[in-house]
PDB file of C-alpha atoms in Angstrom:
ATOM      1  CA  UNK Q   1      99.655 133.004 249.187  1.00  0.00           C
ATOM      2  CA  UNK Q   2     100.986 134.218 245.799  1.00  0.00           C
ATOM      3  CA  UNK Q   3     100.325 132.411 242.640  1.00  0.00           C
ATOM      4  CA  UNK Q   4     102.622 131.763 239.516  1.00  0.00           C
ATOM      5  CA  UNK Q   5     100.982 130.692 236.755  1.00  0.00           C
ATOM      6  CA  UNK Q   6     103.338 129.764 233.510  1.00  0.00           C
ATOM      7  CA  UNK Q   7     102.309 129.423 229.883  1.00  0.00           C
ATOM      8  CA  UNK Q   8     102.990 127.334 227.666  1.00  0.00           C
ATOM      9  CA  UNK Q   9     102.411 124.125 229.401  1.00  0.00           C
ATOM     10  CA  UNK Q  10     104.261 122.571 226.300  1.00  0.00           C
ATOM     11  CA  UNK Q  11     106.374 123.690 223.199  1.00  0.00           C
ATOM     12  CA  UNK Q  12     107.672 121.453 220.684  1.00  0.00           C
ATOM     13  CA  UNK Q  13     110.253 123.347 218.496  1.00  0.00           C
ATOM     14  CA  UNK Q  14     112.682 122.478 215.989  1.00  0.00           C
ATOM     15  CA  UNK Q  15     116.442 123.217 216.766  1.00  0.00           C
ATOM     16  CA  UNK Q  16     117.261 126.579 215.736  1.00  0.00           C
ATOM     17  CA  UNK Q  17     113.921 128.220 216.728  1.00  0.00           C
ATOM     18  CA  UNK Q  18     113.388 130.956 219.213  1.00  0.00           C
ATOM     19  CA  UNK Q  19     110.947 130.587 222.065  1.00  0.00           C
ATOM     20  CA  UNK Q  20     109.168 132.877 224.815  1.00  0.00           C
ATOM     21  CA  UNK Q  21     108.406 131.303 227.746  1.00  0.00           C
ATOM     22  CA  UNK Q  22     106.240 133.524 230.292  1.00  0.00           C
ATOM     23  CA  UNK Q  23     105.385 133.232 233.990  1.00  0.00           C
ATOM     24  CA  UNK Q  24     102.601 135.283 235.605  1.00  0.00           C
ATOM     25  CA  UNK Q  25     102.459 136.413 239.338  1.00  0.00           C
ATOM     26  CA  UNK Q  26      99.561 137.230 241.297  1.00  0.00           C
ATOM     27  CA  UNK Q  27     101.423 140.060 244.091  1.00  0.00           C
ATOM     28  CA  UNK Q  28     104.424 141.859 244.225  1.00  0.00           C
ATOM     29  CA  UNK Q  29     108.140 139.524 244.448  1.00  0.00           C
ATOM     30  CA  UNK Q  30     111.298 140.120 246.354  1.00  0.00           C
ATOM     31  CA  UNK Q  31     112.976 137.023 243.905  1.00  0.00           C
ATOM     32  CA  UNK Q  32     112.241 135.758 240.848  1.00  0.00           C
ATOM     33  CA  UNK Q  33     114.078 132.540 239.616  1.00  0.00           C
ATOM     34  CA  UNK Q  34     114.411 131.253 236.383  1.00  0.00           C
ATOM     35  CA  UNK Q  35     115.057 127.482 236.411  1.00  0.00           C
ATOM     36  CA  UNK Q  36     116.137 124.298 234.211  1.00  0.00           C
ATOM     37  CA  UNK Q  37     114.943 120.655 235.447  1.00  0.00           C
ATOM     38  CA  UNK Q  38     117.114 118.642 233.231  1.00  0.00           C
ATOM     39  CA  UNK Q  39     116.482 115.120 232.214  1.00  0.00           C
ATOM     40  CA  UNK Q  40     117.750 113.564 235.746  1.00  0.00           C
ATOM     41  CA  UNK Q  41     115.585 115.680 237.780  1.00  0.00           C
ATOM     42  CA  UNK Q  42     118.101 118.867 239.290  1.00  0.00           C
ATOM     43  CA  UNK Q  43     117.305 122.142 238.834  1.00  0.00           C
ATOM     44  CA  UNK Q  44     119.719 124.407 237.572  1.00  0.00           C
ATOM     45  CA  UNK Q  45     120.077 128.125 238.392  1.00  0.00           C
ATOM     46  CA  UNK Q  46     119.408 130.125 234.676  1.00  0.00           C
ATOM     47  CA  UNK Q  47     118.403 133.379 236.262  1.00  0.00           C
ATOM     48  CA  UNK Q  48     117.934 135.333 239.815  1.00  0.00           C
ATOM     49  CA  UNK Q  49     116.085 138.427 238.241  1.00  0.00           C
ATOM     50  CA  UNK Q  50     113.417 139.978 240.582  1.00  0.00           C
ATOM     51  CA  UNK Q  51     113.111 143.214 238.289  1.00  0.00           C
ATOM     52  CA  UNK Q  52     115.557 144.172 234.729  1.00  0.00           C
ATOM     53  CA  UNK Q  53     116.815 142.546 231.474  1.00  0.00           C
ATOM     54  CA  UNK Q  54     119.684 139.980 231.918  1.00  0.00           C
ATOM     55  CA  UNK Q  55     121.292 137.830 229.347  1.00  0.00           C
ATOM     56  CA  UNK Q  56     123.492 134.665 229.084  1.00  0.00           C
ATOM     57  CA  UNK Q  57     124.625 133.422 225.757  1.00  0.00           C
ATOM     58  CA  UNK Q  58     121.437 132.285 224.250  1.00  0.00           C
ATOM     59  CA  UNK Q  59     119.561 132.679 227.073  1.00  0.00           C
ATOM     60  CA  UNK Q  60     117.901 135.935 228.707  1.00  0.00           C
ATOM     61  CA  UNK Q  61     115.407 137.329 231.317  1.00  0.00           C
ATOM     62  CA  UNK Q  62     113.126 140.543 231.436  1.00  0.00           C
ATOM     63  CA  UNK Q  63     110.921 140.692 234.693  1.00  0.00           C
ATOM     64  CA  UNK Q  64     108.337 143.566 235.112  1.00  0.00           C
ATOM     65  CA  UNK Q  65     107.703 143.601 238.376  1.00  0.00           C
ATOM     66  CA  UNK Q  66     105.106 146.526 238.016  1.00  0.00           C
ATOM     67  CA  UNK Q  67     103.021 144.516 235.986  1.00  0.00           C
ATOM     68  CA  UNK Q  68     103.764 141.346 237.515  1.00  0.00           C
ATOM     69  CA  UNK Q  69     105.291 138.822 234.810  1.00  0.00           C
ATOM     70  CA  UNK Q  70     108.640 137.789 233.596  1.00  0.00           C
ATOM     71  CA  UNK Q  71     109.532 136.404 230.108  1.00  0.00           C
ATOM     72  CA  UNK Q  72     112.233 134.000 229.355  1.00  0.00           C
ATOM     73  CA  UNK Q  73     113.816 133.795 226.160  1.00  0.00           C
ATOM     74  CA  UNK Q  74     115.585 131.368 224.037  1.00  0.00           C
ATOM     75  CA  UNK Q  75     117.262 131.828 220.998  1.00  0.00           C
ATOM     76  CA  UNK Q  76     118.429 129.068 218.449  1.00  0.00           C
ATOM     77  CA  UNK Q  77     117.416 126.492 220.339  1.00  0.00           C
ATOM     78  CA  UNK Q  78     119.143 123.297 220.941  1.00  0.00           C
ATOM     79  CA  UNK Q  79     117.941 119.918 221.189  1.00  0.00           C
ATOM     80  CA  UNK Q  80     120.271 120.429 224.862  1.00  0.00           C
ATOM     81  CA  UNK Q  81     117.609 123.021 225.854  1.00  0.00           C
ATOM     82  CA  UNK Q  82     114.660 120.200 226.376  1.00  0.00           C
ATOM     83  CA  UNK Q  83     113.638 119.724 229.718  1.00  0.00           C
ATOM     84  CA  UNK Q  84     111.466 121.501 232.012  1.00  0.00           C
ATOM     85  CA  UNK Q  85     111.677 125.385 232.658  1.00  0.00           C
ATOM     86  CA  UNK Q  86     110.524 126.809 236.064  1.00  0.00           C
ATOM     87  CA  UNK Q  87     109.809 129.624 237.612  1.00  0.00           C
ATOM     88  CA  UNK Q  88     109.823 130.764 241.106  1.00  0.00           C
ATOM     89  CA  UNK Q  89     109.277 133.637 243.296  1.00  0.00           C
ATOM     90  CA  UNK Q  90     109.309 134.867 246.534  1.00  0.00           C
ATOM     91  CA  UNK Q  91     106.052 137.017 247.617  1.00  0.00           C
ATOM     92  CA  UNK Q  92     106.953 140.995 248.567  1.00  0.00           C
ATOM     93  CA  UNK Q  93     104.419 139.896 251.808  1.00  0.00           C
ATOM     94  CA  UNK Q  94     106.584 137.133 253.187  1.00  0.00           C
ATOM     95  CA  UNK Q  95     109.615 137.859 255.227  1.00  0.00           C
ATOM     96  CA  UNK Q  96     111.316 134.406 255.219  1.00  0.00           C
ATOM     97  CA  UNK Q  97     111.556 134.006 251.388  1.00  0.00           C
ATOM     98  CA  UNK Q  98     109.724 131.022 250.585  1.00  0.00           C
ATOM     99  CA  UNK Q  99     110.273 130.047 246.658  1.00  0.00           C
ATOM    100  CA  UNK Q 100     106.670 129.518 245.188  1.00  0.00           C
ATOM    101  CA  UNK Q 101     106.839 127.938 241.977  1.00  0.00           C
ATOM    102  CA  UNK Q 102     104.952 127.624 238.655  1.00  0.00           C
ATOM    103  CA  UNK Q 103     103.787 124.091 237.264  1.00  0.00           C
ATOM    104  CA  UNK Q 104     106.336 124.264 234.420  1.00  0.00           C
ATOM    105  CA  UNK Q 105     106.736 124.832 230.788  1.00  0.00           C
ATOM    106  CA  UNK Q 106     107.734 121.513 229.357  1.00  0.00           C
ATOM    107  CA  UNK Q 107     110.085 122.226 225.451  1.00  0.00           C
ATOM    108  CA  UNK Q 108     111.048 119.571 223.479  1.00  0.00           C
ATOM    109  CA  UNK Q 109     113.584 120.716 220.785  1.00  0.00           C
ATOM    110  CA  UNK Q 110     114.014 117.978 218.065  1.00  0.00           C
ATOM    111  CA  UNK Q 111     116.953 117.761 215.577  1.00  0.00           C
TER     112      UNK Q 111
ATOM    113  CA  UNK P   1     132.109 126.207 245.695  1.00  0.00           C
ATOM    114  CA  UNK P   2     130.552 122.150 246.182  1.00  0.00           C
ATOM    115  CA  UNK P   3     126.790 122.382 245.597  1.00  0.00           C
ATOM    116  CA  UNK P   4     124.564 121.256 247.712  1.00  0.00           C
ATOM    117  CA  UNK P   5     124.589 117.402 248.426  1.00  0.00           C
ATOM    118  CA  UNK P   6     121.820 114.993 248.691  1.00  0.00           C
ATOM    119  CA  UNK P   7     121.198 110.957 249.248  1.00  0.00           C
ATOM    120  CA  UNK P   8     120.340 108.808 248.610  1.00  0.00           C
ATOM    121  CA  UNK P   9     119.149 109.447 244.882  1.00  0.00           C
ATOM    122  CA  UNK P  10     116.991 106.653 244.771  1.00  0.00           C
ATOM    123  CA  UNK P  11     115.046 104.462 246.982  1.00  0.00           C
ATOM    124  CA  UNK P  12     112.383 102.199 246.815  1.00  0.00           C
ATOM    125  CA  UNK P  13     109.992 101.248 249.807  1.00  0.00           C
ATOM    126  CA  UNK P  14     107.072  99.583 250.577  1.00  0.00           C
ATOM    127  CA  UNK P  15     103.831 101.004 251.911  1.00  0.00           C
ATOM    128  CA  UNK P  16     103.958 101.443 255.662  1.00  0.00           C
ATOM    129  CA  UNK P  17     107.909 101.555 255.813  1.00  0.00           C
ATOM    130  CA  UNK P  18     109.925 103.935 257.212  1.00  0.00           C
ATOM    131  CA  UNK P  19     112.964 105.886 254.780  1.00  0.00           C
ATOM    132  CA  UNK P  20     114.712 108.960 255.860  1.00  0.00           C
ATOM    133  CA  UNK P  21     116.460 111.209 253.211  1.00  0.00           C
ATOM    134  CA  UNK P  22     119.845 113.579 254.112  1.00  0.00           C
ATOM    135  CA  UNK P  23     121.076 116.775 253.027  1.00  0.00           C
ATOM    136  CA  UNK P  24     124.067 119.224 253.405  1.00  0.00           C
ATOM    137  CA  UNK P  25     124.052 122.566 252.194  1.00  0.00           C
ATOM    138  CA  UNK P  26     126.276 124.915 251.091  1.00  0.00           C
ATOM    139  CA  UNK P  27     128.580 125.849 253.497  1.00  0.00           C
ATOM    140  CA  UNK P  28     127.471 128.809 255.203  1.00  0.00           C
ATOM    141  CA  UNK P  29     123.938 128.698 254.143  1.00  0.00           C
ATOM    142  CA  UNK P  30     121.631 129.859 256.727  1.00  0.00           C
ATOM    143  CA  UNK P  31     118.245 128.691 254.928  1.00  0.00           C
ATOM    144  CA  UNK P  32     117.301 125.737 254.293  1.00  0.00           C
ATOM    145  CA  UNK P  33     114.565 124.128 252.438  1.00  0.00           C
ATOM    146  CA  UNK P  34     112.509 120.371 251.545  1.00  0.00           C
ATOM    147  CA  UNK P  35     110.646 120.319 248.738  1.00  0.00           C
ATOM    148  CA  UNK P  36     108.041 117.610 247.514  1.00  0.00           C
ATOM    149  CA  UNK P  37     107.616 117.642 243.659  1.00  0.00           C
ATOM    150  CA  UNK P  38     105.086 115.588 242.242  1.00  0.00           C
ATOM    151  CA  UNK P  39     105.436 113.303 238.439  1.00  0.00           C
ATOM    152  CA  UNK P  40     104.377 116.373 236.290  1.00  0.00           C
ATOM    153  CA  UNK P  41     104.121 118.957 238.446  1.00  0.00           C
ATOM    154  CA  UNK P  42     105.832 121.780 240.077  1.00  0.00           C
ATOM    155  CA  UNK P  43     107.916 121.382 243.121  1.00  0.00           C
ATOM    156  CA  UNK P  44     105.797 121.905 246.587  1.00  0.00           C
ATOM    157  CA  UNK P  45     107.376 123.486 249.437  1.00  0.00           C
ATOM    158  CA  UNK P  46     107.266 120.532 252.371  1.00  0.00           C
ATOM    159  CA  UNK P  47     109.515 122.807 255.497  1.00  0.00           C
ATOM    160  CA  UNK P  48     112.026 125.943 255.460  1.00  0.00           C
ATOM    161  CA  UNK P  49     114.526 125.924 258.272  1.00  0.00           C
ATOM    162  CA  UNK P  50     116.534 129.313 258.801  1.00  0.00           C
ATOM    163  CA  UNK P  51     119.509 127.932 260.807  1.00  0.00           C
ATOM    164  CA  UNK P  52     118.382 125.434 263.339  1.00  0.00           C
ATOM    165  CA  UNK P  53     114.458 127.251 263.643  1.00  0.00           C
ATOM    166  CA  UNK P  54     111.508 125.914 260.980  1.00  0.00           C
ATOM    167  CA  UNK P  55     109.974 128.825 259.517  1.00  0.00           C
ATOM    168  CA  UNK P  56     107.510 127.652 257.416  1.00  0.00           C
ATOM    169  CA  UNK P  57     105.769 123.717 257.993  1.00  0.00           C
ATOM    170  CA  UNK P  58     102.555 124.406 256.807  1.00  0.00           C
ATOM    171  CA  UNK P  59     102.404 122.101 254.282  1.00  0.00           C
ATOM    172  CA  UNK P  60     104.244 118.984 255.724  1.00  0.00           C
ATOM    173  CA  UNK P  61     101.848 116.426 256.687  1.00  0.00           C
ATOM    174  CA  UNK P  62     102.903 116.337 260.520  1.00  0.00           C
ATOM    175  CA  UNK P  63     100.959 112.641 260.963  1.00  0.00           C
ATOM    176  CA  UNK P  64     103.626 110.859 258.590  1.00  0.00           C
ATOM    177  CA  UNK P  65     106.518 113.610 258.038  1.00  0.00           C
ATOM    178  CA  UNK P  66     109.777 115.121 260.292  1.00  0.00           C
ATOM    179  CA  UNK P  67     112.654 116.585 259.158  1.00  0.00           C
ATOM    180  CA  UNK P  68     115.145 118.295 261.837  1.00  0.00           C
ATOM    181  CA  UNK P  69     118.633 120.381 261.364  1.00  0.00           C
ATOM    182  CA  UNK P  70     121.146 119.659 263.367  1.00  0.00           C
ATOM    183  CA  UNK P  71     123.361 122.378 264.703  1.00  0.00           C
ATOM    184  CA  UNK P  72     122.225 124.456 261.294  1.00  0.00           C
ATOM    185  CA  UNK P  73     124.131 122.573 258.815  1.00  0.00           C
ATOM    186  CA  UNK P  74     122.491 119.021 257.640  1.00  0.00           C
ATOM    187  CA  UNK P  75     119.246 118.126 257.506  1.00  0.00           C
ATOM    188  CA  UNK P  76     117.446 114.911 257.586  1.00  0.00           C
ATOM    189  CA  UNK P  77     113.541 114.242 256.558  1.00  0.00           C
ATOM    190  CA  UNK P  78     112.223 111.316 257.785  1.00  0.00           C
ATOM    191  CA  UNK P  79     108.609 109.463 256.109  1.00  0.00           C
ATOM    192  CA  UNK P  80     106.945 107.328 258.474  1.00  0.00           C
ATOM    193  CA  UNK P  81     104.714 105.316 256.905  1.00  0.00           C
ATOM    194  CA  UNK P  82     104.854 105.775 253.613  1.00  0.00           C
ATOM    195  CA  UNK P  83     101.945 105.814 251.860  1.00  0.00           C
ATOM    196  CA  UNK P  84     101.878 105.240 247.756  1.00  0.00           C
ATOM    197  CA  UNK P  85     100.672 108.909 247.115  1.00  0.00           C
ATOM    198  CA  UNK P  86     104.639 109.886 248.490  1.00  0.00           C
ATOM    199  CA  UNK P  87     106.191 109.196 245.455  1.00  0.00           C
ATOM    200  CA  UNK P  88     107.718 112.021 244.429  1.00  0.00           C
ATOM    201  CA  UNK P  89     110.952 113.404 243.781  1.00  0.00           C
ATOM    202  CA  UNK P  90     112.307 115.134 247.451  1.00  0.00           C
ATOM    203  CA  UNK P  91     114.792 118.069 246.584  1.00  0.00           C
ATOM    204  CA  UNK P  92     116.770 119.924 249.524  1.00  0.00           C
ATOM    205  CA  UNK P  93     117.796 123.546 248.486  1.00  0.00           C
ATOM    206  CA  UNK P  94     119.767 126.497 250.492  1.00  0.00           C
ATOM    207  CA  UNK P  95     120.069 129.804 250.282  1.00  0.00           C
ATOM    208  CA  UNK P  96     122.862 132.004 251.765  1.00  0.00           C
ATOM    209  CA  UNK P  97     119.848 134.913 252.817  1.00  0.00           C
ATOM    210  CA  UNK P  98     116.366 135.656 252.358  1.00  0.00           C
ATOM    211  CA  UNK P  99     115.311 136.625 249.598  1.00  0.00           C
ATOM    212  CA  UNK P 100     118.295 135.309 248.204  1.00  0.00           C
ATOM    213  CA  UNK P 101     119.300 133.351 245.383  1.00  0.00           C
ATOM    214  CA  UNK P 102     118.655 129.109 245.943  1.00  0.00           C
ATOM    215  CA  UNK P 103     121.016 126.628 245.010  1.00  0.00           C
ATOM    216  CA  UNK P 104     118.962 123.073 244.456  1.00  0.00           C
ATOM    217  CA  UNK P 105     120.478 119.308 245.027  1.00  0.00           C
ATOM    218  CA  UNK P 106     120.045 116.241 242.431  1.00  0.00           C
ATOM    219  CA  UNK P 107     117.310 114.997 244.480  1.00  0.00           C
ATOM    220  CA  UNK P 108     116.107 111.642 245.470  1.00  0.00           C
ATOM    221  CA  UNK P 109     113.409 109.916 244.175  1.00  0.00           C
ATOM    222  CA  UNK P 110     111.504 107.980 246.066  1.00  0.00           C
ATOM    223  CA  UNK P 111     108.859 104.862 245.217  1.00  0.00           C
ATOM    224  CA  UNK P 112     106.354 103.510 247.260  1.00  0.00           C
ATOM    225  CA  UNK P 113     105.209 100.153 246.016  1.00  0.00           C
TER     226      UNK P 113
END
């Protein structure tokens, strides 16, 4: 099956910073999600970009589907941003859309 | 638009007991999805239902783990026994197609003592 790597495993910034966070995928996608695992475990929707450039407030996506990773950015972080960033896709082989996800990119934003 | 819903959030069990965890989607969901996701790592696809049909169960140990939907709406997974190695957080997710965008409950976190 396909395989999502994400780097960095950790990030420890201080509020106001910008970050990159990048996830790598091993075959073609039909979906890519950008996720948020806060503190009490959900996972909240950040982005549904399976190719493009989106944006929301401090927050935005590029994927590049032709070379197989997407980027998530962060800008002037917030000690609100901590938590646990996922990403997931769905392989251009299956039919059914399972989500395959990364192991994570864990950020810590202190004050 | 409710989100979908999930419970319990927390439960504690013994080894070799029985627990059984719900889950409602969002209304007029087709797909619907288990995941397992281990302290510290990435969340583990367990079964994919699309309506009442499974889809994908390659990964749910089939010895110790069921989960059914019932007339393509809620969905119950069952663990029985439990062993210690199921802690783990069990999140229930839908999806309105495939590939589609998936909408993910609070979870419940389970301990096996």
């Amino acid at each position: 099956g396909i395989q999502v790597e994400q780097s960095p495993p950790d990030l420890i910034l201080q509020e106001g910073a910008n970050s990159t966070l990048r996830c790598n995928f091993s075959d073609s996608v039909n979906n890519l999600q950008w996720f948020h695992q806060n503190p009490w475990g959900q996972l909240i929707n950040l982005f549904y970009i399976p190719s493009g450039t989106k944006q929301n407030g401090r927050l935005s996506a590029t994927t590049v589907a032709t070379e197989r990773y997407s980027l998530l950015y962060i800008s002037s972080s917030q000690t609100t941003d901590s938590g646990v960033y996922f990403c997931a896709v769905v392989g251009g082989g299956t039919s059914y859309g399972k989500l395959t996800f990364g192991q994570g990119t864990i950020l810590t934003v202190h004050p | 638009e409710a989100g979908v819903a999930q419970s319990p959030r927390y439960k504690i069990i013994e080894k070799r007991q029985s627990v059984a965890f719900w889950c409602n989607p969002i209304s007029g969901h087709a797909t619907l999805y288990w995941y397992q996701q281990i302290l510290g790592q990435g969340p583990k696809l367990l079964i994919q239902f699309q309506n009442n049909g499974v889809v994908d169960d390659s990964q749910l140990p089939k010895d110790r783990f069921s989960a059914e939907r019932l007339k393509g709406v809620d969905s119950t997974l069952k663990i029985q026994p439990a062993k210690l190695e199921d802690s783990a957080v069990y999140l229930c997710a839908s999806s309105s197609r495939v590939p589609g965008l998936a909408f993910f409950g609070q979870g419940t976190r389970l301990t096996v003592v």
